[in-house]
CSV table of C-alpha atoms and ligand atoms in Angstrom, one decimal:
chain,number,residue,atom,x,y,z
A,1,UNK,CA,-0.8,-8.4,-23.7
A,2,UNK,CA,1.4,-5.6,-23.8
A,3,UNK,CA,3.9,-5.4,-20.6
A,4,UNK,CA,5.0,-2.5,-19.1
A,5,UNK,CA,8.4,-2.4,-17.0
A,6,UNK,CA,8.7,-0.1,-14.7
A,7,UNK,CA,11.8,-2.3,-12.7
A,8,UNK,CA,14.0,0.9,-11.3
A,9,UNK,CA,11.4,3.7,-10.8
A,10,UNK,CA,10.0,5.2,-8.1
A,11,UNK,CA,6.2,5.8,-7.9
A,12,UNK,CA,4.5,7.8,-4.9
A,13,UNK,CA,0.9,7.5,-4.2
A,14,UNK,CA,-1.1,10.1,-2.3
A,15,UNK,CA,-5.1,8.9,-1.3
A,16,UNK,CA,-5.4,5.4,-0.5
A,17,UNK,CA,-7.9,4.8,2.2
A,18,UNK,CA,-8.4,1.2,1.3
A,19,UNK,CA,-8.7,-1.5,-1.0
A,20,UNK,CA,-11.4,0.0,-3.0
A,21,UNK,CA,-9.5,3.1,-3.4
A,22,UNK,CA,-9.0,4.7,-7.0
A,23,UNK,CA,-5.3,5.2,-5.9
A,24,UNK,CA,-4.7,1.3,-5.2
A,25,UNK,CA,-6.2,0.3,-8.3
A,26,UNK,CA,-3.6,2.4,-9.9
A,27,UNK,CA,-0.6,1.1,-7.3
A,28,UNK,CA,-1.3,-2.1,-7.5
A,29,UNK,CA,-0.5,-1.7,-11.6
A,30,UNK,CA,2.2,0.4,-11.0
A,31,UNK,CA,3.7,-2.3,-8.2
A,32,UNK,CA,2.8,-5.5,-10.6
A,33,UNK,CA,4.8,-3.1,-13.4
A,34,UNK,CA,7.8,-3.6,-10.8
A,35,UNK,CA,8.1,-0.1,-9.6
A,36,UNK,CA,9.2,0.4,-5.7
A,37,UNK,CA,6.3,2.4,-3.9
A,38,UNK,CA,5.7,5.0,-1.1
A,39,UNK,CA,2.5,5.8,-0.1
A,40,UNK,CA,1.0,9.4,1.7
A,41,UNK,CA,-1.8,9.1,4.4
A,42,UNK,CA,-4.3,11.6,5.5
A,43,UNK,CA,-4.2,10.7,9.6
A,44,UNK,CA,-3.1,8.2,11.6
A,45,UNK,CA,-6.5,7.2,11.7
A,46,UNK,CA,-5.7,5.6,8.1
A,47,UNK,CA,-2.3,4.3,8.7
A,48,UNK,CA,-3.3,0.8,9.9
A,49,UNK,CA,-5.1,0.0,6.8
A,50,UNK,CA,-2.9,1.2,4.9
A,51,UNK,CA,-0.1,-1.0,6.6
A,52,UNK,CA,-2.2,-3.7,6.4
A,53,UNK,CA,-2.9,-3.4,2.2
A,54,UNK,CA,1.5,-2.7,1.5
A,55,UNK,CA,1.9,-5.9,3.3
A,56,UNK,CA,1.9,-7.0,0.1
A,57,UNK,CA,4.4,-4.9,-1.6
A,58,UNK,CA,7.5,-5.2,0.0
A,59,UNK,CA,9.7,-2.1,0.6
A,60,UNK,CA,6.5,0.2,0.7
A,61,UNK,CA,7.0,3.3,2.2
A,62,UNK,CA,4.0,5.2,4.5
A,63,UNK,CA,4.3,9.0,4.8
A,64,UNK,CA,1.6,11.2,6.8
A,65,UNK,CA,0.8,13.8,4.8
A,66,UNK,CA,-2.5,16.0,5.1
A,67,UNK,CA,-2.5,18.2,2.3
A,68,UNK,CA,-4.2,21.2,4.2
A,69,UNK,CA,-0.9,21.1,6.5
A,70,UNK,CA,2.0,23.1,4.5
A,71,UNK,CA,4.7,21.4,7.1
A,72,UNK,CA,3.3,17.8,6.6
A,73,UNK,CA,3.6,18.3,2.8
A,74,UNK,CA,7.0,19.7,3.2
A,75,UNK,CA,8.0,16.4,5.5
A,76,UNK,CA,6.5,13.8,3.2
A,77,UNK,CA,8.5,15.3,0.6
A,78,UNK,CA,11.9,15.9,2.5
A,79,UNK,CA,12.1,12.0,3.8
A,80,UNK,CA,11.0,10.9,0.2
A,81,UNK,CA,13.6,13.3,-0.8
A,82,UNK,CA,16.4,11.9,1.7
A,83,UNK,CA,15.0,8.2,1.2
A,84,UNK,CA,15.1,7.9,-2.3
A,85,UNK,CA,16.6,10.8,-3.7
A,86,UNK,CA,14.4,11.1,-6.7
A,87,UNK,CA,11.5,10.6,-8.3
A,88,UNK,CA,9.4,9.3,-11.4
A,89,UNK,CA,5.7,8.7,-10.9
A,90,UNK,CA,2.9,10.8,-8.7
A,91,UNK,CA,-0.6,9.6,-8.4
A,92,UNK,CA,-2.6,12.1,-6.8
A,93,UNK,CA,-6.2,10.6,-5.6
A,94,UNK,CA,-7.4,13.0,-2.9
A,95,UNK,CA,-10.7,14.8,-3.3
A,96,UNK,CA,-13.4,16.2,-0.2
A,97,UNK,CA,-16.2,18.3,0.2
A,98,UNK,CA,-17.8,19.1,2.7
A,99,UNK,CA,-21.1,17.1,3.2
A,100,UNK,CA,-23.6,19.9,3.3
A,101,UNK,CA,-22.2,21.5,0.2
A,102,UNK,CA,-23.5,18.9,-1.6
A,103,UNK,CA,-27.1,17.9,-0.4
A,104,UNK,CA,-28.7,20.7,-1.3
A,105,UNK,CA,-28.3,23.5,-4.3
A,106,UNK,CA,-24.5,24.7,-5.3
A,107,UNK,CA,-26.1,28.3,-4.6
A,108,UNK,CA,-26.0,27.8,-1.1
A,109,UNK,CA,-22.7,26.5,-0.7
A,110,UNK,CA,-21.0,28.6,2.2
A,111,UNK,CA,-17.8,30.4,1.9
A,112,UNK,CA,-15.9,28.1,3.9
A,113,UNK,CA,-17.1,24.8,2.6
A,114,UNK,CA,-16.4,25.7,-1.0
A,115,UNK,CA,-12.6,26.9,-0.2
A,116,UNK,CA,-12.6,23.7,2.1
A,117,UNK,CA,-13.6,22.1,-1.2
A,118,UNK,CA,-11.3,23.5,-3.8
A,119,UNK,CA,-8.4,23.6,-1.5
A,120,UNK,CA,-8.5,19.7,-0.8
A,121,UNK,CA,-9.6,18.6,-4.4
A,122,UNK,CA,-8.0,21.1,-6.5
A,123,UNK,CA,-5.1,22.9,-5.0
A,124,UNK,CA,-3.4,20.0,-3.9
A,125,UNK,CA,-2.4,19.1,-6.8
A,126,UNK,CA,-0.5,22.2,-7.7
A,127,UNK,CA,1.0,22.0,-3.9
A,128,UNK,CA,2.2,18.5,-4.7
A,129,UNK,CA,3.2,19.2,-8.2
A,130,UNK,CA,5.4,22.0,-6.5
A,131,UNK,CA,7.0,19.5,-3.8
A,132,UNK,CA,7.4,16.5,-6.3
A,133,UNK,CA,8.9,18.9,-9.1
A,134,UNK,CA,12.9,18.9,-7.3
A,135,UNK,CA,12.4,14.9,-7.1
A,136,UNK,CA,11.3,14.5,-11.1
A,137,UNK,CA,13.4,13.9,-14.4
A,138,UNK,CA,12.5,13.8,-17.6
A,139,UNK,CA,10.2,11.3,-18.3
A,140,UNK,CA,8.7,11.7,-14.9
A,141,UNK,CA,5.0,12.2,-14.6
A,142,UNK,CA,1.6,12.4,-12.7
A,143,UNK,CA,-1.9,11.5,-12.8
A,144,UNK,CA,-4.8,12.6,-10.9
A,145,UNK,CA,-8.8,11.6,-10.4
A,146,UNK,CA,-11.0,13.4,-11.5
A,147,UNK,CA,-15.2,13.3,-13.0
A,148,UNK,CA,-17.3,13.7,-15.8
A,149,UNK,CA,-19.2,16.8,-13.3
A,150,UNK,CA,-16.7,19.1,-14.0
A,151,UNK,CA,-17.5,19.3,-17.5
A,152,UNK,CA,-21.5,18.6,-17.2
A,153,UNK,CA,-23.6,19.6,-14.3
A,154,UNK,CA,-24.0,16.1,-12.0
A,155,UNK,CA,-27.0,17.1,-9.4
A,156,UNK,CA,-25.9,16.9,-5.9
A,157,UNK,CA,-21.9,17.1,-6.8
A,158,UNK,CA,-22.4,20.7,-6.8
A,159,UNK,CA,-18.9,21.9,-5.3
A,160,UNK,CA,-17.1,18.9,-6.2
A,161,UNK,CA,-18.4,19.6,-10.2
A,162,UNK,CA,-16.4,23.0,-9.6
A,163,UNK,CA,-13.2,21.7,-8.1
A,164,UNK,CA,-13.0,18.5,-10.8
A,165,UNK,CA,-13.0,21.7,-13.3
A,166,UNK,CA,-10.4,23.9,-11.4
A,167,UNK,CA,-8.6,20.4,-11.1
A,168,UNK,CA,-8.4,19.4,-15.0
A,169,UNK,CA,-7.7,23.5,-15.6
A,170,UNK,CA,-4.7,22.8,-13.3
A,171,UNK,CA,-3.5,19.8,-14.9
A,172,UNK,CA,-3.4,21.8,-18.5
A,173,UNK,CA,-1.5,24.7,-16.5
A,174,UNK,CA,0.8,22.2,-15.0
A,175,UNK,CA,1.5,20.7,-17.9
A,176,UNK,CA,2.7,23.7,-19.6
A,177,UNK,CA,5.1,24.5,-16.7
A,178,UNK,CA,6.7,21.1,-16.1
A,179,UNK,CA,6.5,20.2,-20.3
A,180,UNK,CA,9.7,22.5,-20.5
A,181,UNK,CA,11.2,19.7,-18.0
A,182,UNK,CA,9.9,16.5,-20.0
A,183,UNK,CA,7.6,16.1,-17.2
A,184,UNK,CA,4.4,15.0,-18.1
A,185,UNK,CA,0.6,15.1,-16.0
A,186,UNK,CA,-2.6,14.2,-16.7
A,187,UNK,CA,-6.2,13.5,-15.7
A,188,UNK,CA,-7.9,10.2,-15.6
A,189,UNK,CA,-11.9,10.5,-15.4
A,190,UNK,CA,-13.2,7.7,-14.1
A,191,UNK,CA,-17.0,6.9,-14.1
A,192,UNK,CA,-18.6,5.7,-10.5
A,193,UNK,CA,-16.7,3.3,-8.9
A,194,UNK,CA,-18.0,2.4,-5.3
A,195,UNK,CA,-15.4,3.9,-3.2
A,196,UNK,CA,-15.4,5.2,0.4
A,197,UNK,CA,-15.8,9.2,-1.0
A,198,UNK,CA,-18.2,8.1,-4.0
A,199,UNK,CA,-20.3,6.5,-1.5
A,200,UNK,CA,-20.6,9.8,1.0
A,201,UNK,CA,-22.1,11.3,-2.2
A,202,UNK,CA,-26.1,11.7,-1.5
A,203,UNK,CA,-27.8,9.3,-4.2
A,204,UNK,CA,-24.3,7.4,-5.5
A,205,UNK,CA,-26.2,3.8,-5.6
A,206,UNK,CA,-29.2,5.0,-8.1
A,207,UNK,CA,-26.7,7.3,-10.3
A,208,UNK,CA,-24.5,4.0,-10.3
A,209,UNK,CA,-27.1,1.8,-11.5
A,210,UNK,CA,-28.5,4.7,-14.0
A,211,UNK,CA,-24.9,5.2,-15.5
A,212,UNK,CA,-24.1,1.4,-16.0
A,213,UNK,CA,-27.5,1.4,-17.8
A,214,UNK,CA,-27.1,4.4,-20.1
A,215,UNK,CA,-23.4,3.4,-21.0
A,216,UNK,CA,-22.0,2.7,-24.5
A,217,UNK,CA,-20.6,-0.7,-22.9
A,218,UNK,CA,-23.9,-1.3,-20.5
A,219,UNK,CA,-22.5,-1.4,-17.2
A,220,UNK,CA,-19.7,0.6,-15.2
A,221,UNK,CA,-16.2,0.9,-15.3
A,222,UNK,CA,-14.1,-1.4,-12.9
A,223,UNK,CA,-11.4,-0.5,-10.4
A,224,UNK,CA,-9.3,-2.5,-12.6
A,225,UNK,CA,-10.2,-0.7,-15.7
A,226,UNK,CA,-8.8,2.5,-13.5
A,227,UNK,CA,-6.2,1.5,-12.7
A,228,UNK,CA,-5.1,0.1,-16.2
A,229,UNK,CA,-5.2,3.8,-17.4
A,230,UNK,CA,-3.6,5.1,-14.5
A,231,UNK,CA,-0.1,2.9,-15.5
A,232,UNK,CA,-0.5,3.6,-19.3
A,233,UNK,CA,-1.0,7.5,-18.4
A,234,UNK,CA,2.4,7.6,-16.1
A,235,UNK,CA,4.2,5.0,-18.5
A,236,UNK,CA,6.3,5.7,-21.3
A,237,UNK,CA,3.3,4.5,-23.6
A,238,UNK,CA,1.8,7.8,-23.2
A,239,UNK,CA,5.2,9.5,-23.6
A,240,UNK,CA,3.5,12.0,-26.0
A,241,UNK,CA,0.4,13.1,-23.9
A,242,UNK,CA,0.2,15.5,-21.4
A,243,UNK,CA,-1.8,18.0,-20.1
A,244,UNK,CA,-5.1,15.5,-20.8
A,245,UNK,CA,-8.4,14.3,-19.4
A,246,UNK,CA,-9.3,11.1,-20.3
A,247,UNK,CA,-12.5,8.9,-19.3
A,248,UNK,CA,-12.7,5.7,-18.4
A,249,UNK,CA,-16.2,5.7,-18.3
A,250,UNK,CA,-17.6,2.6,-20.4
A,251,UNK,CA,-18.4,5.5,-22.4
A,252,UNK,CA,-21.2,6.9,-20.7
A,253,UNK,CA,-19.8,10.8,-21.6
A,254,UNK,CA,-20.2,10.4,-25.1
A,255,UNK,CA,-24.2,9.9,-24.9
A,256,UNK,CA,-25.9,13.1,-25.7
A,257,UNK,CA,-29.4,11.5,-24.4
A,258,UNK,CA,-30.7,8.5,-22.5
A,259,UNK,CA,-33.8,6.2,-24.0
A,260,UNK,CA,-35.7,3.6,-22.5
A,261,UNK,CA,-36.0,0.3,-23.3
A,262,UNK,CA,-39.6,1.0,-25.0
A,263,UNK,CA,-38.6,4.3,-26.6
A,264,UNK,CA,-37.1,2.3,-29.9
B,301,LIG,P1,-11.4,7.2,-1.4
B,301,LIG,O1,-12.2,7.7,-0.3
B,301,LIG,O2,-10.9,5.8,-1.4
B,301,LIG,O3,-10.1,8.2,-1.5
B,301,LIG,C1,-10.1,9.5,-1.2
B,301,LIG,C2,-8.9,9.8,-0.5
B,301,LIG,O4,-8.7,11.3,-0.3
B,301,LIG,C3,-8.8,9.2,0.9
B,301,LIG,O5,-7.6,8.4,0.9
B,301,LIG,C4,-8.6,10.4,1.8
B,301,LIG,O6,-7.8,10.1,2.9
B,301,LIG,C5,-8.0,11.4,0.9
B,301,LIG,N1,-8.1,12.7,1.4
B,301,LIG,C6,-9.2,13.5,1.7
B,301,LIG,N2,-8.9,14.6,2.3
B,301,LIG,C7,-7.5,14.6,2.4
B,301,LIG,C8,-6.6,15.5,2.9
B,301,LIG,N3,-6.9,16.7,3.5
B,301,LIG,N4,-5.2,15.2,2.9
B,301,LIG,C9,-4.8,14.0,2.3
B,301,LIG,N5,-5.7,13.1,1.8
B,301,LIG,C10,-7.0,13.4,1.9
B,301,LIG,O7,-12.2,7.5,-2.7
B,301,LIG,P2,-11.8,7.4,-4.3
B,301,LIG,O8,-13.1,7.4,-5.0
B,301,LIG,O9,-10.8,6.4,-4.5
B,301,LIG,O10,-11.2,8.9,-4.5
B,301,LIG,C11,-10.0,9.1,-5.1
B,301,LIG,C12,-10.1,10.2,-6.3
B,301,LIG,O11,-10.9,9.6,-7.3
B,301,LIG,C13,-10.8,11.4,-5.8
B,301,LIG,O12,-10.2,12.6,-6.4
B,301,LIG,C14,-12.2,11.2,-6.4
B,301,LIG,O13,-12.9,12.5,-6.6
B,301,LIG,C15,-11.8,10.6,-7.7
B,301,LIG,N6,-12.9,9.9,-8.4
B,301,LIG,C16,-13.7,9.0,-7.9
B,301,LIG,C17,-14.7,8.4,-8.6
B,301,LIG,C18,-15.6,7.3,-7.9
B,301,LIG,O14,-16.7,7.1,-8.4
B,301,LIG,N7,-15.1,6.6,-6.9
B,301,LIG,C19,-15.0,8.8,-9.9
B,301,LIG,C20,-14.2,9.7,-10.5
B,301,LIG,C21,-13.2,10.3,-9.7
């Protein structure tokens, strides 16, 4: 198998809750590549796991940052800044809604929960892009998470369908600004993986088991799998893409229709 050497860069990674986490399936990749790693945490209410899980990696680095809190994105940013003085690689892996906005229908989503919604999972990512920007070179790039529902309606994602579009419109937007820099960003859509978020998501277990059915490859992706894509997106191997989605989905978004066993 390939290797990729990352030795010498400098990789930040916003959204790991815990080992399940979309974001430490790509930072473990990213840390086995031999990049040195920092690491952004909603509340302290996270911080201990995520102390516990950078045991591993020595010379982590653990930032608060709540990305609906302009001065803790400016902080993370500024000690990053002073700390390591640049920049090469940005995983963003933060998504919410509200639960109400999505047990029920979309139209009854309230004001409040679908900007709650969009500003978490979609905005962020143009705030961060913003902060990291200063820190980046050429060659420097980003990835975020995003879902088959915001290109196909997924009952019960409702909101979240909506934001994973204004997310993957971002990324294209994005990656016209920051290609004038060499700076690249992409998304990686990953089919259902059974993470703390996916699991708040009314029904996740069924639409698990009905996707790893229906898929090209007959089961689901792995965390693994995510993360591989995650390190080929940032790397150098993917030097000439940008401004991408791309699914890591056993395939399940190229079927156009479902049969059953009995259905020939
Ligand atoms: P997760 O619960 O492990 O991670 C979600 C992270 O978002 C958590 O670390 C949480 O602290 C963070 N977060 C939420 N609100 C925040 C805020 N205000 N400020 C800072 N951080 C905040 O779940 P995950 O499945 O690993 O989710 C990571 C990304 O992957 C999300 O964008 C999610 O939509 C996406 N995704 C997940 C799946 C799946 O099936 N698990 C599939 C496709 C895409």
């Amino acid at each position: 198998m390939m290797q990729i050497d990352l030795t010498g860069k400098k990789a930040l990674v916003m959204g790991v809750a815990n080992r399940r986490s979309l974001g430490w399936a790509i930072a473990t990749k990213l840390a086995e590549a031999g990049a040195e790693m920092a690491f952004t945490y909603q509340g302290e209410r996270l911080r201990g796991e995520l102390e516990k899980l950078t045991a591993e990696l020595p010379n982590s680095r653990l930032y608060q940052c709540d990305v609906t809190v302009e001065e803790e994105l400016d902080a993370a940013f500024n000690d990053l800044g002073t700390a390591w003085g640049k920049l090469d690689y940005v995983v963003h892996a933060i998504a919410f809604a509200p639960r109400p906005a999505m047990d029920g229908r979309y139209i009854d989503t309230t004001r409040d929960d679908w900007i709650t919604a969009l500003e978490i999972s979609s905005y962020s990512l143009l705030a961060v892009a913003r902060k990291a920007e200063p820190l980046l070179d050429e060659g420097g790039s980003l990835v975020t998470l995003s879902y088959y529902a915001a290109e196909k309606v997924i009952p019960k994602y409702n909101v979240m369908g909506v934001a994973k579009s204004a997310l993957e419109s971002t990324v294209r937007y994005l990656a016209y600004d920051l290609g004038k820099k060499g700076i690249r960003i992409n998304a990686v859509s990953a089919g259902p993986v059974r993470t703390v978020a996916a699991r708040s998501i009314p029904g996740f277990i069924k639409m698990f088991n009905k996707v790893g059915d229906a898929a090209p490859l007959g089961r689901n992706v792995t965390q693994d799998e995510v993360g591989n894509l995650g390190l080929f997106l940032l790397s150098e191997l993917a030097g000439g893409i940008t401004g991408e989605t791309v699914y890591v989905d056993a395939g399940y978004h190229v079927m156009g229709m479902q049969l059953e066993e009995d259905d020939g």
